[in-house]
PDB file of C-alpha atoms and ligand atoms in Angstrom:
ATOM      1  CA  MET A   1     -34.803 -42.399  27.601  1.00 82.00           C
ATOM      2  CA  SER A   2     -33.721 -44.146  30.894  1.00 86.00           C
ATOM      3  CA  PHE A   3     -30.819 -46.375  31.315  1.00 92.00           C
ATOM      4  CA  SER A   4     -30.264 -49.597  33.257  1.00 94.00           C
ATOM      5  CA  ALA A   5     -28.411 -49.734  36.670  1.00 95.00           C
ATOM      6  CA  SER A   6     -25.246 -51.278  34.862  1.00 95.00           C
ATOM      7  CA  LEU A   7     -25.408 -48.765  32.058  1.00 95.00           C
ATOM      8  CA  ILE A   8     -25.672 -45.829  34.420  1.00 95.00           C
ATOM      9  CA  LYS A   9     -22.660 -47.507  36.296  1.00 95.00           C
ATOM     10  CA  LYS A  10     -20.486 -47.657  32.812  1.00 96.00           C
ATOM     11  CA  PHE A  11     -21.645 -44.057  32.325  1.00 97.00           C
ATOM     12  CA  ARG A  12     -20.531 -42.822  35.717  1.00 96.00           C
ATOM     13  CA  SER A  13     -17.163 -44.367  35.246  1.00 96.00           C
ATOM     14  CA  ASP A  14     -16.443 -41.893  32.314  1.00 97.00           C
ATOM     15  CA  ILE A  15     -17.256 -38.714  34.476  1.00 96.00           C
ATOM     16  CA  ASP A  16     -15.454 -37.321  37.430  1.00 92.00           C
ATOM     17  CA  GLY A  17     -18.388 -36.698  39.641  1.00 91.00           C
ATOM     18  CA  ASP A  18     -21.883 -35.131  39.824  1.00 94.00           C
ATOM     19  CA  TYR A  19     -22.775 -31.722  38.227  1.00 97.00           C
ATOM     20  CA  ARG A  20     -25.835 -29.673  38.592  1.00 97.00           C
ATOM     21  CA  CYS A  21     -27.098 -27.546  35.460  1.00 97.00           C
ATOM     22  CA  LEU A  22     -27.128 -23.774  36.285  1.00 96.00           C
ATOM     23  CA  ASP A  23     -29.470 -23.250  33.047  1.00 91.00           C
ATOM     24  CA  THR A  24     -33.283 -24.259  32.912  1.00 94.00           C
ATOM     25  CA  ARG A  25     -32.639 -24.762  29.084  1.00 97.00           C
ATOM     26  CA  PRO A  26     -31.859 -27.802  27.394  1.00 98.00           C
ATOM     27  CA  LEU A  27     -28.292 -28.595  26.364  1.00 98.00           C
ATOM     28  CA  VAL A  28     -28.208 -29.553  22.817  1.00 98.00           C
ATOM     29  CA  LEU A  29     -25.354 -31.426  21.278  1.00 98.00           C
ATOM     30  CA  VAL A  30     -24.910 -30.792  17.593  1.00 98.00           C
ATOM     31  CA  GLY A  31     -22.233 -32.008  14.911  1.00 98.00           C
ATOM     32  CA  LEU A  32     -21.935 -34.637  11.968  1.00 98.00           C
ATOM     33  CA  MET A  33     -22.668 -38.243  12.352  1.00 96.00           C
ATOM     34  CA  GLY A  34     -20.023 -40.240  14.326  1.00 95.00           C
ATOM     35  CA  SER A  35     -19.220 -37.253  16.480  1.00 96.00           C
ATOM     36  CA  GLY A  36     -20.115 -38.867  19.799  1.00 95.00           C
ATOM     37  CA  LYS A  37     -23.302 -36.671  20.440  1.00 97.00           C
ATOM     38  CA  SER A  38     -25.301 -39.606  21.743  1.00 96.00           C
ATOM     39  CA  ALA A  39     -22.550 -41.403  23.726  1.00 96.00           C
ATOM     40  CA  LEU A  40     -21.437 -38.154  25.207  1.00 98.00           C
ATOM     41  CA  GLY A  41     -24.937 -36.865  25.693  1.00 98.00           C
ATOM     42  CA  LYS A  42     -26.087 -39.926  27.599  1.00 98.00           C
ATOM     43  CA  ARG A  43     -23.016 -39.564  30.094  1.00 98.00           C
ATOM     44  CA  LEU A  44     -23.832 -35.901  30.299  1.00 98.00           C
ATOM     45  CA  SER A  45     -27.163 -36.693  31.385  1.00 98.00           C
ATOM     46  CA  VAL A  46     -26.266 -38.933  33.969  1.00 97.00           C
ATOM     47  CA  ALA A  47     -23.730 -36.446  35.236  1.00 97.00           C
ATOM     48  CA  LEU A  48     -26.368 -33.886  35.630  1.00 97.00           C
ATOM     49  CA  SER A  49     -29.199 -36.146  36.442  1.00 96.00           C
ATOM     50  CA  LEU A  50     -31.258 -34.808  33.594  1.00 97.00           C
ATOM     51  CA  PRO A  51     -33.370 -36.744  31.004  1.00 97.00           C
ATOM     52  CA  PHE A  52     -31.519 -37.840  27.771  1.00 98.00           C
ATOM     53  CA  ILE A  53     -33.291 -37.412  24.506  1.00 98.00           C
ATOM     54  CA  ASP A  54     -32.118 -38.411  21.041  1.00 98.00           C
ATOM     55  CA  SER A  55     -34.009 -36.563  18.387  1.00 98.00           C
ATOM     56  CA  ASP A  56     -33.294 -39.630  15.715  1.00 97.00           C
ATOM     57  CA  ILE A  57     -34.810 -41.882  18.209  1.00 97.00           C
ATOM     58  CA  LEU A  58     -37.971 -39.818  18.608  1.00 98.00           C
ATOM     59  CA  VAL A  59     -38.333 -39.403  14.806  1.00 98.00           C
ATOM     60  CA  GLU A  60     -38.186 -43.294  14.425  1.00 97.00           C
ATOM     61  CA  GLU A  61     -40.773 -43.712  17.237  1.00 97.00           C
ATOM     62  CA  GLU A  62     -43.105 -41.425  15.730  1.00 96.00           C
ATOM     63  CA  ALA A  63     -42.855 -42.868  12.288  1.00 97.00           C
ATOM     64  CA  GLY A  64     -42.688 -46.439  13.428  1.00 98.00           C
ATOM     65  CA  ILE A  65     -39.655 -47.106  11.027  1.00 97.00           C
ATOM     66  CA  SER A  66     -36.061 -46.560  10.785  1.00 95.00           C
ATOM     67  CA  ILE A  67     -34.165 -43.138   9.478  1.00 94.00           C
ATOM     68  CA  ALA A  68     -32.932 -45.306   6.539  1.00 92.00           C
ATOM     69  CA  GLU A  69     -36.514 -46.410   5.690  1.00 95.00           C
ATOM     70  CA  ILE A  70     -37.938 -42.721   6.107  1.00 96.00           C
ATOM     71  CA  PHE A  71     -35.325 -41.562   3.747  1.00 95.00           C
ATOM     72  CA  GLU A  72     -36.091 -44.406   1.291  1.00 94.00           C
ATOM     73  CA  LEU A  73     -39.897 -44.459   1.584  1.00 97.00           C
ATOM     74  CA  ALA A  74     -40.602 -40.494   2.097  1.00 96.00           C
ATOM     75  CA  GLY A  75     -37.440 -38.763   1.306  1.00 96.00           C
ATOM     76  CA  GLU A  76     -35.079 -36.572   3.105  1.00 94.00           C
ATOM     77  CA  ALA A  77     -37.237 -33.453   2.940  1.00 95.00           C
ATOM     78  CA  ARG A  78     -39.870 -35.192   4.995  1.00 96.00           C
ATOM     79  CA  PHE A  79     -37.384 -36.567   7.552  1.00 97.00           C
ATOM     80  CA  ARG A  80     -36.096 -33.040   7.946  1.00 96.00           C
ATOM     81  CA  GLU A  81     -39.787 -31.759   8.690  1.00 96.00           C
ATOM     82  CA  MET A  82     -40.396 -34.526  11.245  1.00 97.00           C
ATOM     83  CA  GLU A  83     -36.844 -33.731  12.887  1.00 98.00           C
ATOM     84  CA  ARG A  84     -37.648 -30.149  13.113  1.00 97.00           C
ATOM     85  CA  ARG A  85     -41.156 -30.845  14.703  1.00 97.00           C
ATOM     86  CA  VAL A  86     -39.746 -33.468  17.336  1.00 98.00           C
ATOM     87  CA  ILE A  87     -37.008 -30.765  18.023  1.00 98.00           C
ATOM     88  CA  LEU A  88     -39.145 -27.837  18.598  1.00 98.00           C
ATOM     89  CA  ASN A  89     -41.312 -29.984  20.960  1.00 97.00           C
ATOM     90  CA  VAL A  90     -38.495 -31.084  23.085  1.00 98.00           C
ATOM     91  CA  LEU A  91     -37.333 -27.454  23.253  1.00 97.00           C
ATOM     92  CA  GLU A  92     -40.503 -26.708  24.969  1.00 95.00           C
ATOM     93  CA  GLN A  93     -40.139 -29.162  27.633  1.00 92.00           C
ATOM     94  CA  GLY A  94     -37.217 -27.470  29.665  1.00 90.00           C
ATOM     95  CA  SER A  95     -34.174 -28.922  30.940  1.00 96.00           C
ATOM     96  CA  CYS A  96     -32.615 -31.974  29.363  1.00 98.00           C
ATOM     97  CA  VAL A  97     -29.794 -33.133  27.350  1.00 98.00           C
ATOM     98  CA  LEU A  98     -30.876 -33.239  23.833  1.00 98.00           C
ATOM     99  CA  SER A  99     -28.624 -35.408  21.065  1.00 98.00           C
ATOM    100  CA  THR A 100     -29.780 -34.017  17.488  1.00 98.00           C
ATOM    101  CA  GLY A 101     -29.065 -35.760  14.397  1.00 97.00           C
ATOM    102  CA  GLY A 102     -26.247 -34.478  12.308  1.00 97.00           C
ATOM    103  CA  GLY A 103     -28.155 -32.414   9.779  1.00 97.00           C
ATOM    104  CA  ALA A 104     -30.642 -30.981  12.116  1.00 98.00           C
ATOM    105  CA  PHE A 105     -28.554 -27.840  13.176  1.00 98.00           C
ATOM    106  CA  CYS A 106     -28.242 -27.162   9.631  1.00 98.00           C
ATOM    107  CA  ASN A 107     -31.933 -26.450   8.962  1.00 96.00           C
ATOM    108  CA  PRO A 108     -32.460 -22.722   9.614  1.00 96.00           C
ATOM    109  CA  GLU A 109     -35.565 -22.822  11.305  1.00 96.00           C
ATOM    110  CA  THR A 110     -34.425 -25.808  13.757  1.00 97.00           C
ATOM    111  CA  ARG A 111     -31.099 -23.804  14.233  1.00 98.00           C
ATOM    112  CA  ALA A 112     -32.963 -20.643  15.384  1.00 98.00           C
ATOM    113  CA  ALA A 113     -35.373 -22.433  17.526  1.00 97.00           C
ATOM    114  CA  ILE A 114     -32.210 -23.968  19.527  1.00 98.00           C
ATOM    115  CA  LYS A 115     -30.414 -20.796  19.698  1.00 98.00           C
ATOM    116  CA  GLU A 116     -33.440 -19.081  21.071  1.00 97.00           C
ATOM    117  CA  ASN A 117     -34.448 -21.789  23.672  1.00 97.00           C
ATOM    118  CA  ALA A 118     -31.337 -23.841  24.509  1.00 98.00           C
ATOM    119  CA  ARG A 119     -27.613 -24.035  24.955  1.00 98.00           C
ATOM    120  CA  SER A 120     -25.753 -25.475  21.952  1.00 98.00           C
ATOM    121  CA  ILE A 121     -22.571 -27.307  21.998  1.00 98.00           C
ATOM    122  CA  TRP A 122     -20.907 -28.399  18.566  1.00 98.00           C
ATOM    123  CA  ILE A 123     -19.007 -31.693  18.903  1.00 98.00           C
ATOM    124  CA  ASP A 124     -16.203 -31.816  16.261  1.00 97.00           C
ATOM    125  CA  SER A 125     -14.063 -34.402  14.923  1.00 96.00           C
ATOM    126  CA  THR A 126     -11.879 -35.179  11.568  1.00 96.00           C
ATOM    127  CA  PRO A 127     -13.640 -36.778   8.898  1.00 96.00           C
ATOM    128  CA  GLU A 128     -11.252 -39.872   9.458  1.00 95.00           C
ATOM    129  CA  THR A 129     -12.347 -40.180  13.164  1.00 95.00           C
ATOM    130  CA  LEU A 130     -16.037 -39.758  12.385  1.00 96.00           C
ATOM    131  CA  LEU A 131     -15.798 -42.587   9.892  1.00 94.00           C
ATOM    132  CA  SER A 132     -13.757 -44.737  12.378  1.00 93.00           C
ATOM    133  CA  ARG A 133     -16.482 -44.071  14.972  1.00 92.00           C
ATOM    134  CA  ILE A 134     -19.537 -44.872  12.648  1.00 92.00           C
ATOM    135  CA  GLY A 135     -18.581 -48.448  11.782  1.00 85.00           C
ATOM    136  CA  ASN A 136     -21.170 -49.661   9.363  1.00 86.00           C
ATOM    137  CA  PRO A 137     -21.772 -46.626   7.043  1.00 86.00           C
ATOM    138  CA  ALA A 138     -24.878 -48.412   5.636  1.00 85.00           C
ATOM    139  CA  SER A 139     -26.961 -47.220   8.789  1.00 82.00           C
ATOM    140  CA  ARG A 140     -26.607 -43.593   7.618  1.00 92.00           C
ATOM    141  CA  PRO A 141     -28.418 -42.890   4.373  1.00 92.00           C
ATOM    142  CA  LEU A 142     -26.333 -40.172   3.509  1.00 95.00           C
ATOM    143  CA  LEU A 143     -23.211 -42.107   3.461  1.00 95.00           C
ATOM    144  CA  THR A 144     -24.627 -44.755   0.865  1.00 93.00           C
ATOM    145  CA  THR A 145     -24.353 -42.630  -2.086  1.00 92.00           C
ATOM    146  CA  GLY A 146     -20.753 -42.667  -2.700  1.00 94.00           C
ATOM    147  CA  ASP A 147     -17.164 -42.974  -0.666  1.00 95.00           C
ATOM    148  CA  PRO A 148     -18.201 -42.164   2.856  1.00 95.00           C
ATOM    149  CA  LEU A 149     -14.861 -40.462   3.877  1.00 96.00           C
ATOM    150  CA  GLU A 150     -15.331 -38.015   0.972  1.00 97.00           C
ATOM    151  CA  ILE A 151     -19.082 -37.525   1.933  1.00 97.00           C
ATOM    152  CA  LEU A 152     -18.161 -37.048   5.456  1.00 97.00           C
ATOM    153  CA  THR A 153     -15.332 -34.431   4.148  1.00 97.00           C
ATOM    154  CA  ARG A 154     -17.537 -32.399   2.116  1.00 98.00           C
ATOM    155  CA  LEU A 155     -20.446 -32.590   4.690  1.00 98.00           C
ATOM    156  CA  ARG A 156     -17.993 -31.036   7.251  1.00 97.00           C
ATOM    157  CA  GLN A 157     -17.128 -28.190   4.858  1.00 97.00           C
ATOM    158  CA  GLU A 158     -20.727 -27.478   3.938  1.00 98.00           C
ATOM    159  CA  ARG A 159     -21.897 -27.717   7.623  1.00 98.00           C
ATOM    160  CA  ALA A 160     -19.262 -26.158   9.384  1.00 97.00           C
ATOM    161  CA  ALA A 161     -20.838 -22.509   8.973  1.00 98.00           C
ATOM    162  CA  ALA A 162     -23.947 -23.504  10.573  1.00 98.00           C
ATOM    163  CA  TYR A 163     -22.266 -25.650  13.388  1.00 98.00           C
ATOM    164  CA  SER A 164     -19.937 -22.595  14.344  1.00 98.00           C
ATOM    165  CA  GLU A 165     -23.093 -20.798  15.171  1.00 98.00           C
ATOM    166  CA  ALA A 166     -23.459 -23.115  18.242  1.00 98.00           C
ATOM    167  CA  ASP A 167     -22.739 -21.390  21.578  1.00 98.00           C
ATOM    168  CA  LEU A 168     -19.737 -23.829  22.378  1.00 98.00           C
ATOM    169  CA  CYS A 169     -17.682 -26.260  20.683  1.00 98.00           C
ATOM    170  CA  ILE A 170     -15.325 -29.207  21.731  1.00 98.00           C
ATOM    171  CA  ARG A 171     -13.081 -31.090  19.235  1.00 96.00           C
ATOM    172  CA  THR A 172     -12.718 -34.779  20.087  1.00 93.00           C
ATOM    173  CA  GLY A 173     -10.094 -37.099  18.606  1.00 90.00           C
ATOM    174  CA  LYS A 174      -9.797 -40.909  18.677  1.00 88.00           C
ATOM    175  CA  GLN A 175      -9.693 -40.610  22.526  1.00 87.00           C
ATOM    176  CA  SER A 176     -11.624 -42.544  25.445  1.00 92.00           C
ATOM    177  CA  HIS A 177     -15.122 -41.323  26.260  1.00 95.00           C
ATOM    178  CA  ARG A 178     -13.598 -40.368  29.718  1.00 96.00           C
ATOM    179  CA  THR A 179     -11.122 -37.992  28.009  1.00 96.00           C
ATOM    180  CA  ALA A 180     -13.880 -36.384  25.990  1.00 97.00           C
ATOM    181  CA  MET A 181     -16.095 -36.142  28.947  1.00 97.00           C
ATOM    182  CA  ARG A 182     -13.481 -34.218  30.925  1.00 97.00           C
ATOM    183  CA  LYS A 183     -13.271 -31.843  27.982  1.00 97.00           C
ATOM    184  CA  LEU A 184     -17.286 -31.536  27.585  1.00 98.00           C
ATOM    185  CA  LEU A 185     -17.729 -31.057  31.368  1.00 98.00           C
ATOM    186  CA  GLY A 186     -14.849 -28.626  31.623  1.00 97.00           C
ATOM    187  CA  THR A 187     -16.144 -26.477  28.722  1.00 98.00           C
ATOM    188  CA  LEU A 188     -19.493 -26.346  30.060  1.00 98.00           C
ATOM    189  CA  SER A 189     -18.351 -25.357  33.779  1.00 97.00           C
ATOM    190  CA  GLU A 190     -16.240 -22.767  32.341  1.00 98.00           C
ATOM    191  CA  ALA A 191     -19.044 -20.990  30.414  1.00 97.00           C
ATOM    192  CA  GLY A 192     -20.939 -21.215  33.636  1.00 97.00           C
ATOM    193  CA  HIS A 193     -23.709 -23.421  32.392  1.00 97.00           C
ATOM    194  CA  ILE A 194     -22.921 -26.362  34.883  1.00 97.00           C
ATOM    195  CA  GLU A 195     -21.116 -26.468  38.251  1.00 97.00           C
ATOM    196  CA  ARG A 196     -19.513 -29.531  39.828  1.00 96.00           C
ATOM    197  CA  LEU A 197     -21.314 -30.558  43.047  1.00 94.00           C
ATOM    198  CA  LEU A 198     -18.970 -31.165  46.114  1.00 78.00           C
ATOM    199  CA  PRO A 199     -18.691 -34.691  47.323  1.00 74.00           C
ATOM    200  CA  HIS A 200     -20.107 -35.621  50.693  1.00 66.00           C
ATOM    201  CA  PRO A 201     -17.490 -35.171  53.279  1.00 65.00           C
ATOM    202  CA  ALA A 202     -16.237 -38.331  54.652  1.00 62.00           C
ATOM    203  CA  ARG A 203     -17.571 -39.163  58.008  1.00 53.00           C
TER     204      ARG A 203
HETATM  205  C1  S3P B 301     -27.951 -37.235   9.346  1.00 55.96           C
HETATM  206  C2  S3P B 301     -27.396 -37.743  10.486  1.00 55.96           C
HETATM  207  C3  S3P B 301     -28.055 -38.906  11.453  1.00 55.96           C
HETATM  208  C4  S3P B 301     -29.480 -38.970  11.111  1.00 55.96           C
HETATM  209  C5  S3P B 301     -29.707 -38.985   9.480  1.00 55.96           C
HETATM  210  C6  S3P B 301     -29.241 -37.854   8.882  1.00 55.96           C
HETATM  211  C7  S3P B 301     -27.186 -36.101   8.719  1.00 55.96           C
HETATM  212  O1  S3P B 301     -27.970 -38.537  12.903  1.00 55.96           O
HETATM  213  O2  S3P B 301     -30.293 -38.065  11.581  1.00 55.96           O
HETATM  214  O3  S3P B 301     -29.166 -40.287   8.955  1.00 55.96           O
HETATM  215  O4  S3P B 301     -27.936 -35.255   7.913  1.00 55.96           O
HETATM  216  O5  S3P B 301     -25.841 -35.663   9.145  1.00 55.96           O
HETATM  217  P1  S3P B 301     -26.430 -38.848  13.506  1.00 55.96           P
HETATM  218  O6  S3P B 301     -25.893 -37.511  13.448  1.00 55.96           O
HETATM  219  O7  S3P B 301     -27.004 -39.188  15.026  1.00 55.96           O
HETATM  220  O8  S3P B 301     -25.894 -40.049  13.134  1.00 55.96           O
END
């Protein structure tokens, strides 16, 4: 996905400089819907000058319909199959920032492929924060079958074991993208996956 000059400028205002990825494997963001995987992933890709890929968008492009429509017309199992296929395909393409749909890392085959071929980061938040970020729950088919907060609380319990298999984890609250990016870039730097590029000396 490419961004307009004005979006790049906006994303840059949330990061403290340019970074270099020290790993040739994709950096994959996992976690529940509303955790900020896409917002942070876009900014991370700009910080690292790497392509940004969103697995939900790839699935929608391939199907030619929205995720809500895929769930409605073909069912969740079919969606998971498409999601697994697009992610395995991205993992073969090398360095990038990949934001995954919330359930992707809970599929054992998808998780195993990510663990083998990429670096994964779990973006975690409380159910209350997730819901406040999601806005309209109608856009997420899994949240339309009952009380969204209860569903998010249950999903977080059910999925925590899978998400905790990610290489790294950051917890984000109701904070600005800038604060969350500082955490994400700091965690990736400490783990030795990225390094900050020194600014050019003033002449
Ligand atoms: C899902 C999360 C959604 C999307 C689909 C299923 C899930 O992605 O893939 O609605 O199972 O948690 P986001 O996490 O990007 O919202």
